[in-house]
Coordinates of C-alpha atoms and ligand atoms in Angstrom, one line a residue:
X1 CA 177.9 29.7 318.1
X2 CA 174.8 30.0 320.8
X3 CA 172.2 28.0 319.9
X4 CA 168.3 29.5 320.3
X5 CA 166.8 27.6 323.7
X6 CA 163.7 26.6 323.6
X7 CA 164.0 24.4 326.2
X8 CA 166.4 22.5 328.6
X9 CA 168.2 20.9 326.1
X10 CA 166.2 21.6 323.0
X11 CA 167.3 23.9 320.7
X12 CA 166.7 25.6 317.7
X13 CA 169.2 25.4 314.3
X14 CA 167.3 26.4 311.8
X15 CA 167.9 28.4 308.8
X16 CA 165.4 31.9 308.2
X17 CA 165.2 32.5 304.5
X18 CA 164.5 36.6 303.9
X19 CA 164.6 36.4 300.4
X20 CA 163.0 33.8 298.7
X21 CA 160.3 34.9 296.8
X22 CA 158.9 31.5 295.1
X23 CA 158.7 28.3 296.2
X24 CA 158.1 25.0 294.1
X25 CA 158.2 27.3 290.7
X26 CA 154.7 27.9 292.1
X27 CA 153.9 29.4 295.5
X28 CA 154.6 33.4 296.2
X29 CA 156.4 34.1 299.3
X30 CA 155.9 37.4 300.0
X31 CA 157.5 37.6 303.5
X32 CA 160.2 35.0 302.9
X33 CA 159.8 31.8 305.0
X34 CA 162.2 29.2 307.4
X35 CA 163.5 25.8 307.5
X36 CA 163.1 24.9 310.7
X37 CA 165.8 22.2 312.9
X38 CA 165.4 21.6 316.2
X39 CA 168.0 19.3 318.6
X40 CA 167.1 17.6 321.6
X41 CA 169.9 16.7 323.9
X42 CA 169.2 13.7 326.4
X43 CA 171.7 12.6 329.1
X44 CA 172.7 9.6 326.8
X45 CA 171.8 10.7 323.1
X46 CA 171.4 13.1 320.7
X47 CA 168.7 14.1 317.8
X48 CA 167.9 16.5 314.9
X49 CA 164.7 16.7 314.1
X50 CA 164.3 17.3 310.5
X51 CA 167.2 19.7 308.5
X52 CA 167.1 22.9 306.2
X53 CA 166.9 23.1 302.7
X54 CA 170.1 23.1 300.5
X55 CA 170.3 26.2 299.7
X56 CA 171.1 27.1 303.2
X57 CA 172.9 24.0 304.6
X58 CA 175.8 26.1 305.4
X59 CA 173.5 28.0 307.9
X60 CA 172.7 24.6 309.9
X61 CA 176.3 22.8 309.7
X62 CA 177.9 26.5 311.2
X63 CA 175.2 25.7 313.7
X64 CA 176.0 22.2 314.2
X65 CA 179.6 22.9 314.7
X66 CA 180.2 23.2 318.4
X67 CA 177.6 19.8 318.3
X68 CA 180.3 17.0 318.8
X69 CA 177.6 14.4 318.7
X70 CA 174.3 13.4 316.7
X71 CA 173.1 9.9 317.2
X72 CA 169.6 10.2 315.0
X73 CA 168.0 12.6 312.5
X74 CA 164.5 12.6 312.8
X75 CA 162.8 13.1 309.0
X76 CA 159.5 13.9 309.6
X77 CA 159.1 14.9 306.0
X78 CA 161.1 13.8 302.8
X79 CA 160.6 17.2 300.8
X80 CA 164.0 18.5 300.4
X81 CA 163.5 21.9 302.0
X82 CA 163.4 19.8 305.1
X83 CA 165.7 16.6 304.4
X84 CA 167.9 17.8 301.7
X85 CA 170.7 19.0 304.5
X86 CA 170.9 15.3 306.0
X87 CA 173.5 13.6 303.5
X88 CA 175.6 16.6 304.2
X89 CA 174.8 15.9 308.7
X90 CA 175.9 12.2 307.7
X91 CA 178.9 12.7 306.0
X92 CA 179.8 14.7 309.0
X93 CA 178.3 12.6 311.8
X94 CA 179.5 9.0 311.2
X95 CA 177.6 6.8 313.0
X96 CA 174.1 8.7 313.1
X97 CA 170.8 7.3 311.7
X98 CA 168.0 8.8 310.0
X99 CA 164.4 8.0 311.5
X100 CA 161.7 8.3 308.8
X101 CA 158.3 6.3 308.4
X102 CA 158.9 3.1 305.8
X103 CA 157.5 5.4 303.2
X104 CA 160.0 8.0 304.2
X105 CA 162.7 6.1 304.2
X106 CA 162.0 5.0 300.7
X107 CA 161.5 8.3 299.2
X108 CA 164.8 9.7 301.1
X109 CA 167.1 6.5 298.8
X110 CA 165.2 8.2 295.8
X111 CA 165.2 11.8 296.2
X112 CA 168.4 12.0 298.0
X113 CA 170.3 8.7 297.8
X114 CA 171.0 8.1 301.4
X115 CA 171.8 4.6 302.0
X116 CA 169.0 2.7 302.6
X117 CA 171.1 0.8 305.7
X118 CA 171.2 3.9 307.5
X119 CA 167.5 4.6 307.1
X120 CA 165.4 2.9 310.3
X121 CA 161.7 3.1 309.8
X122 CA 159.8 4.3 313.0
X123 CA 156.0 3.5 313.3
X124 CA 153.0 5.0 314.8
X125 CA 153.0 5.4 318.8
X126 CA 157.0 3.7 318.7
X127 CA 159.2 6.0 321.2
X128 CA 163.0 7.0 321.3
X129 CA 164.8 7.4 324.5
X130 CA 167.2 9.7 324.6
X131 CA 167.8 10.0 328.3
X132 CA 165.7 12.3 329.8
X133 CA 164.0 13.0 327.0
X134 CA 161.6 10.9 325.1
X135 CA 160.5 11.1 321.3
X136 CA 157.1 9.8 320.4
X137 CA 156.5 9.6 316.3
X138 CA 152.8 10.2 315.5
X139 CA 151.7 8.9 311.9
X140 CA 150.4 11.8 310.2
X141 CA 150.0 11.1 306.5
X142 CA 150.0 13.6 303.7
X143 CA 150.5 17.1 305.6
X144 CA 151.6 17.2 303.0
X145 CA 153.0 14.0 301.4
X146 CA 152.2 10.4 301.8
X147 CA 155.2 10.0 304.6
X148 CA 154.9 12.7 306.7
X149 CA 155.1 11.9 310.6
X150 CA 155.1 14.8 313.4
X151 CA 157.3 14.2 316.6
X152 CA 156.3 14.7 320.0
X153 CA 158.8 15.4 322.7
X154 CA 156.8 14.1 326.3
X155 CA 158.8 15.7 328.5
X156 CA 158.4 18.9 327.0
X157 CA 155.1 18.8 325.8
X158 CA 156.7 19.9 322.3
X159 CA 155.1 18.6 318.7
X160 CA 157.0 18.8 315.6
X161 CA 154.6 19.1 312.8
X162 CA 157.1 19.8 309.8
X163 CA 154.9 21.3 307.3
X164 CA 151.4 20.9 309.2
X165 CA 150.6 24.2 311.1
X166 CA 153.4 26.0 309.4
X167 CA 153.7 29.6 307.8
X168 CA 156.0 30.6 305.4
X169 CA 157.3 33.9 307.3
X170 CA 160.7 34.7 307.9
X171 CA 160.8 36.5 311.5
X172 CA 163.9 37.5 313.6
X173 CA 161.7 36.1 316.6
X174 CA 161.3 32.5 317.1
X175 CA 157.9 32.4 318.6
X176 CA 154.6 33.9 317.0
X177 CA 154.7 37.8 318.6
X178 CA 152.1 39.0 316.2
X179 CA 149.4 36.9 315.9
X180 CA 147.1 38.9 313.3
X181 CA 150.3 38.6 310.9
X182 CA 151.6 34.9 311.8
X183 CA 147.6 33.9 311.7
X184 CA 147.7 35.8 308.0
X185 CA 150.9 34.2 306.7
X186 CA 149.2 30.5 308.1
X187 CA 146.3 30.8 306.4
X188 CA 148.0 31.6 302.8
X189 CA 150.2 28.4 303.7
X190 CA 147.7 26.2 304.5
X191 CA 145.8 27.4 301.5
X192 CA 148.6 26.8 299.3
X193 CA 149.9 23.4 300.6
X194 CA 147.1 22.0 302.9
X195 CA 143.8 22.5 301.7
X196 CA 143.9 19.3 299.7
X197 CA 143.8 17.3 302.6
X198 CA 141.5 19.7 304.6
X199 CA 139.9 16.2 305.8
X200 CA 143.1 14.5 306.6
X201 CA 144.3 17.2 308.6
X202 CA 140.8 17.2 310.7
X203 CA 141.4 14.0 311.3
X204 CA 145.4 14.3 312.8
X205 CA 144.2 17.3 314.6
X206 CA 141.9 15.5 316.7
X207 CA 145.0 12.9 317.4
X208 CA 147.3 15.8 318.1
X209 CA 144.6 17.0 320.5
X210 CA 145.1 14.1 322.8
X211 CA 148.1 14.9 323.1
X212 CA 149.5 17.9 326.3
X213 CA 150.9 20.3 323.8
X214 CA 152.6 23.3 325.7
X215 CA 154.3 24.4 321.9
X216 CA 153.6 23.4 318.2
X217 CA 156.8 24.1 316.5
X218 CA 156.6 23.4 312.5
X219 CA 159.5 23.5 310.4
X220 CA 158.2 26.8 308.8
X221 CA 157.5 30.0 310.4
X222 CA 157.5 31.0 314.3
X223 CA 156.7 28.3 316.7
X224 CA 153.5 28.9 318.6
X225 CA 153.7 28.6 322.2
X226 CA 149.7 29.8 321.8
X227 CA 148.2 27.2 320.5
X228 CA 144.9 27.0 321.1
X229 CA 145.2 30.0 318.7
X230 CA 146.7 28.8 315.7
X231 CA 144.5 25.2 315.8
X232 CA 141.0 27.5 316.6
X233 CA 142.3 28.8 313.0
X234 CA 143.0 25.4 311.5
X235 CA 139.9 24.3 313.0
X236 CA 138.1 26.9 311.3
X237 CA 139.8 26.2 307.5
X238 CA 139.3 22.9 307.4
X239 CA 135.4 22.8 309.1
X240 CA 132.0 22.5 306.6
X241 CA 131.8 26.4 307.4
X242 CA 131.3 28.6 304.1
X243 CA 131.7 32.2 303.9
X244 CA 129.1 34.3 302.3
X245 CA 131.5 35.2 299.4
X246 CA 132.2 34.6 296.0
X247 CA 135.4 34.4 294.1
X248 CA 136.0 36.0 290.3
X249 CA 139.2 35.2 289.3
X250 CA 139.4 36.8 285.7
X251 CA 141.1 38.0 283.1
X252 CA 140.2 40.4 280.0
X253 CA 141.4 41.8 276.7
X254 CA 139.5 44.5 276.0
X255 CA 137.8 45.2 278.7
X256 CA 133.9 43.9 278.0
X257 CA 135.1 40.6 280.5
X258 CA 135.7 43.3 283.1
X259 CA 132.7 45.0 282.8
X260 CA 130.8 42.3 283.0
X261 CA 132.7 41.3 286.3
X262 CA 132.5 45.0 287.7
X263 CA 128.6 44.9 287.1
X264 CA 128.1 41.2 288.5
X265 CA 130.2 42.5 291.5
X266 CA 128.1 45.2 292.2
X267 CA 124.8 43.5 292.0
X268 CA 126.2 40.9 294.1
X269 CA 127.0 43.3 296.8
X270 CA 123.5 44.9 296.0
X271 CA 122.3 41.6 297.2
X272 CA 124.5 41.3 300.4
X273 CA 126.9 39.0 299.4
X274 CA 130.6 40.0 299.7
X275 CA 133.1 39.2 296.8
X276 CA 136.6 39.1 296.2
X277 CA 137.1 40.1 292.5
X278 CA 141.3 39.2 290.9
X279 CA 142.3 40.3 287.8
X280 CA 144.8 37.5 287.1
X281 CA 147.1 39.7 285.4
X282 CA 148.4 41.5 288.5
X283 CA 147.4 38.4 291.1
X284 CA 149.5 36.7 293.5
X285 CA 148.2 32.7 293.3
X286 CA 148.7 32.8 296.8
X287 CA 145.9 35.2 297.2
X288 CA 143.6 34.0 295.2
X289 CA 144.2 30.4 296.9
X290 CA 143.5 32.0 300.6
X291 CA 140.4 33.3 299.5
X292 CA 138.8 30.3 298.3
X293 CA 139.6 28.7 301.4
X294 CA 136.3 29.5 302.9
X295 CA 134.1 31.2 300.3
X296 CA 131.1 29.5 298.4
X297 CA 131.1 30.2 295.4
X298 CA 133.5 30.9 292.6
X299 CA 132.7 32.5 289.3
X300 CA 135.3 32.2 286.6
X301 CA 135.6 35.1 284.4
X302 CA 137.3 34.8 281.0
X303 CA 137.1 36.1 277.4
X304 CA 137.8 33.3 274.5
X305 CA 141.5 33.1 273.2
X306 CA 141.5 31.9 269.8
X307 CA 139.1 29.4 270.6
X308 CA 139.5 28.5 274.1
X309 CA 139.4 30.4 277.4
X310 CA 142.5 33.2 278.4
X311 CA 145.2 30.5 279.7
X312 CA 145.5 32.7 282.9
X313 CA 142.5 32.1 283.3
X314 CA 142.8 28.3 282.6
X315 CA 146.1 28.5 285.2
X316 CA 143.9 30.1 287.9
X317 CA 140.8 27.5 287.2
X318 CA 143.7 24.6 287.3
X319 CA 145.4 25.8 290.3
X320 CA 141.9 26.0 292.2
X321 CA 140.8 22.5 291.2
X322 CA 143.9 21.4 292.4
X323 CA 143.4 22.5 295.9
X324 CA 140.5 21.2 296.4
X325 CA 138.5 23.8 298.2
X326 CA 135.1 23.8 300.2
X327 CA 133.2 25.7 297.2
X328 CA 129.8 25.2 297.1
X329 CA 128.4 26.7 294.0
X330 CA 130.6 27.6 290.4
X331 CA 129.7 29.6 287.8
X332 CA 131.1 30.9 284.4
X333 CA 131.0 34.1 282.6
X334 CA 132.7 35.6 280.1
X335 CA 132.9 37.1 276.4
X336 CA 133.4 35.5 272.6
X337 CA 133.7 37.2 269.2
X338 CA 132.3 35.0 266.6
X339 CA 132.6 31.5 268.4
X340 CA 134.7 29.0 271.1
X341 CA 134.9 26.4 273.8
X342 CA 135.9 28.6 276.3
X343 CA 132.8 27.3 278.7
X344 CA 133.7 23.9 277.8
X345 CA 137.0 24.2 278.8
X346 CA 136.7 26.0 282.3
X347 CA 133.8 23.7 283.1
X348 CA 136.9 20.2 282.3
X349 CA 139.6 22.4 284.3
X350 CA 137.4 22.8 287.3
X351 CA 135.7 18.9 287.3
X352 CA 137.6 18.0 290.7
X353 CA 135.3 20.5 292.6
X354 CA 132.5 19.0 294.4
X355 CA 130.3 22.4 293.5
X356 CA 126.8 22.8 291.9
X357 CA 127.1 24.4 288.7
X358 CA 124.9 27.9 288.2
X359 CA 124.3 28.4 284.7
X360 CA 126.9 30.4 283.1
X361 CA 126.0 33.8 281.2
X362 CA 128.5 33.9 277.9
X363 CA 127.9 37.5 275.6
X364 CA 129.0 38.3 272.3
X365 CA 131.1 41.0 272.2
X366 CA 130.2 43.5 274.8
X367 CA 127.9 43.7 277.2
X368 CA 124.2 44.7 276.6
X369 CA 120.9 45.6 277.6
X370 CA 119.5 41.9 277.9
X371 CA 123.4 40.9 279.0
X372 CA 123.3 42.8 282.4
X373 CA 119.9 41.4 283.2
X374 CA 121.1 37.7 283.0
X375 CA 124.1 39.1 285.0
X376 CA 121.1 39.8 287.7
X377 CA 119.6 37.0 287.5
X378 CA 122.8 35.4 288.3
X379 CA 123.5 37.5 291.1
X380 CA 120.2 36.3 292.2
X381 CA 120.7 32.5 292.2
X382 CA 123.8 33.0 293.9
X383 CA 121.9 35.1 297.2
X384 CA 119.0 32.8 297.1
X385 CA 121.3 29.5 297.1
X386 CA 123.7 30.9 299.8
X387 CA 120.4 32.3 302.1
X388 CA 118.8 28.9 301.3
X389 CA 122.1 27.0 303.0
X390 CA 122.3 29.4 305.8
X391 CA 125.4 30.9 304.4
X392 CA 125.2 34.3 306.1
X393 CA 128.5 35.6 307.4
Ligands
LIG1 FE1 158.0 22.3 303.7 FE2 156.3 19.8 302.1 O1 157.8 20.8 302.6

């Protein structure tokens, strides 16, 4: 089999996945995504730099079959869409070993049970000679676990980031050739997996900018051989800036939740704020995750269950707090028919958020007279607070 060139003597044998729809019971992928492997061939040995998940190990070792040698498998990242092909690459290559940092090597006995004595931990700034061809491993902690390292090949000026800069788009081509789309697909991606360690990730990007970087090739998604574009991007998500924008996730029963989100919408927009409004019974998490990415202010919409909040609404408000987004300002509104905890509860699900909380405007039954005026005056709080941080755009 031909192998993709990327360079002299780096290659591409990755695995594009057009179907997967879900990943991690938890993430949507709309446009499928890739596990990305990449070999580099020196004059005296031979890497792999990371693998493909399981389901599609058949795709790398058909790949790997005219290879008659590996001497090290690179693991920048122990997650098993990425490292659950090497016991299969070490059964088959005898005498290769797998290069991980010391946490990676531990999680790669547990998740995968390679033996530990052909694990070698690599640390930050050590090189690999390959002959011709030298591999630099860069420390780069929790994009996105605690063990993740990105690989730079010098003589190249290539960076493997594994997971960090990543999309989850399957593409026949193996570079970005539609930026709008790969820049769309990156965003959801980092919303979805990076935004918890939006300052982490500032922090690597400035090391990865020391570095001459002619291609950033992650181990999802096309590689970018622009990169200035897809790390202004990154830049962007993970900077202080907020977008003039609020967020209502909701969900309703009967229809008095939604008119109370319609009419809060539109008095929002009356104020020149823009909003981003998701029924949670027909949203994608994905979405909803990309959009808090830069907005400042969420307002969680929910009638009361029983006693509590709507548990989509409780999976949406769980989800967000879990990613850790730049949010600014939170508020609650929402609907009860004779009493609840609903506030309580949203207000608990959402404590991780570093956000000032508006006061939330709860109605009895449906909305009324008084009931849209409060919805005003929230409308209002939420203008003045974004003019009065210069959050404009
Ligand atoms: Fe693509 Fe964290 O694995």
């Amino acid at each position: 089999m031909e192998l993709k060139k990327i360079k002299e003597g780096v290659f591409w044998v990755g695995a594009v996945d057009w179907d997967r729809r879900l990943f991690d019971s938890l993430i949507p992928l709309p446009d499928g995504t890739s596990y990305n492997s990449f070999l580099v061939r020196g004059s005296e040995k031979t890497a792999l730099i990371d693998t493909v998940d399981p389901s599609k190990s058949a795709v790398l070792m058909a790949a790997l079959e005219g290879v008659d040698r590996i001497d090290y498998i690179v693991s920048n990242h122990s997650e098993q869409d990425h490292s659950g092909t090497i016991p299969l690459v070490l059964e088959k290559y005898k005498s290769a070993k797998v290069l991980a940092s010391a946490k990676g090597r531990e999680f790669l006995v547990d998740l995968l049970n390679i033996p530990i004595e052909r694990i070698t931990a690599v640390s930050d700034g050590e090189t690999l000679q390959l002959g011709g061809k030298t591999l630099e491993f860069i420390s780069t902690p929790w994009v996105h676990w605690p063990e993740t390292i990105s690989t730079y090949l010098r003589e190249d000026k290539i960076i493997f980031t594994c997971d960090m800069f990543g999309s989850h788009l399957a593409a026949s081509s193996l570079y970005v050739d539609d930026e709008a789309k790969v820049c769309e697909a990156a965003k959801r991606y980092y919303a979805e997996v990076m935004m918890p360690f939006r300052t982490t990730i500032r922090k690597h990007m400035e090391k990865v900018e020391k570095y001459a970087v002619d291609i950033i090739a992650p181990s999802h998604g096309p590689l970018h051989r622009n990169v200035k574009c897809i790390l202004d991007a990154h830049r962007e998500w993970v900077s202080d800036d907020l977008s003039n924008t609020v967020v209502i996730p909701y969900a309703t029963m009967h229809g008095s939740t939604e008119l109370m989100v319609d009419y809060l919408t539109d008095a929002l927009i009356g104020l020149g704020v823009k909003v981003e409004k998701y029924n949670l019974a027909v949203t994608d998490n994905g979405k909803l995750a990309m959009s808090v990415v830069d907005a400042a202010t969420l307002v969680v919409a929910s009638p009361t269950v029983l006693t509590g909040a709507h548990p989509a609404v409780i999976s949406a408000a769980f989800l967000i707090n879990a990613l850790r987004p730049k949010l600014k300002f939170a508020s609650i509104i929402g609907t009860y028919g004779w009493a609840g905890k609903m506030v309580e509860q949203v207000t608990s699900t959402i404590s991780s958020l570093k956000v000032e909380m508006i006061e939330p405007v709860i109605v009895k039954g449906r909305p009324k007279g008084d009931d849209f005026k409060k919805l005003d005056d929230l409308a209002a709080k939420i203008a003045k607070r974004h003019k009065d941080n210069n959050i404009t755009k």
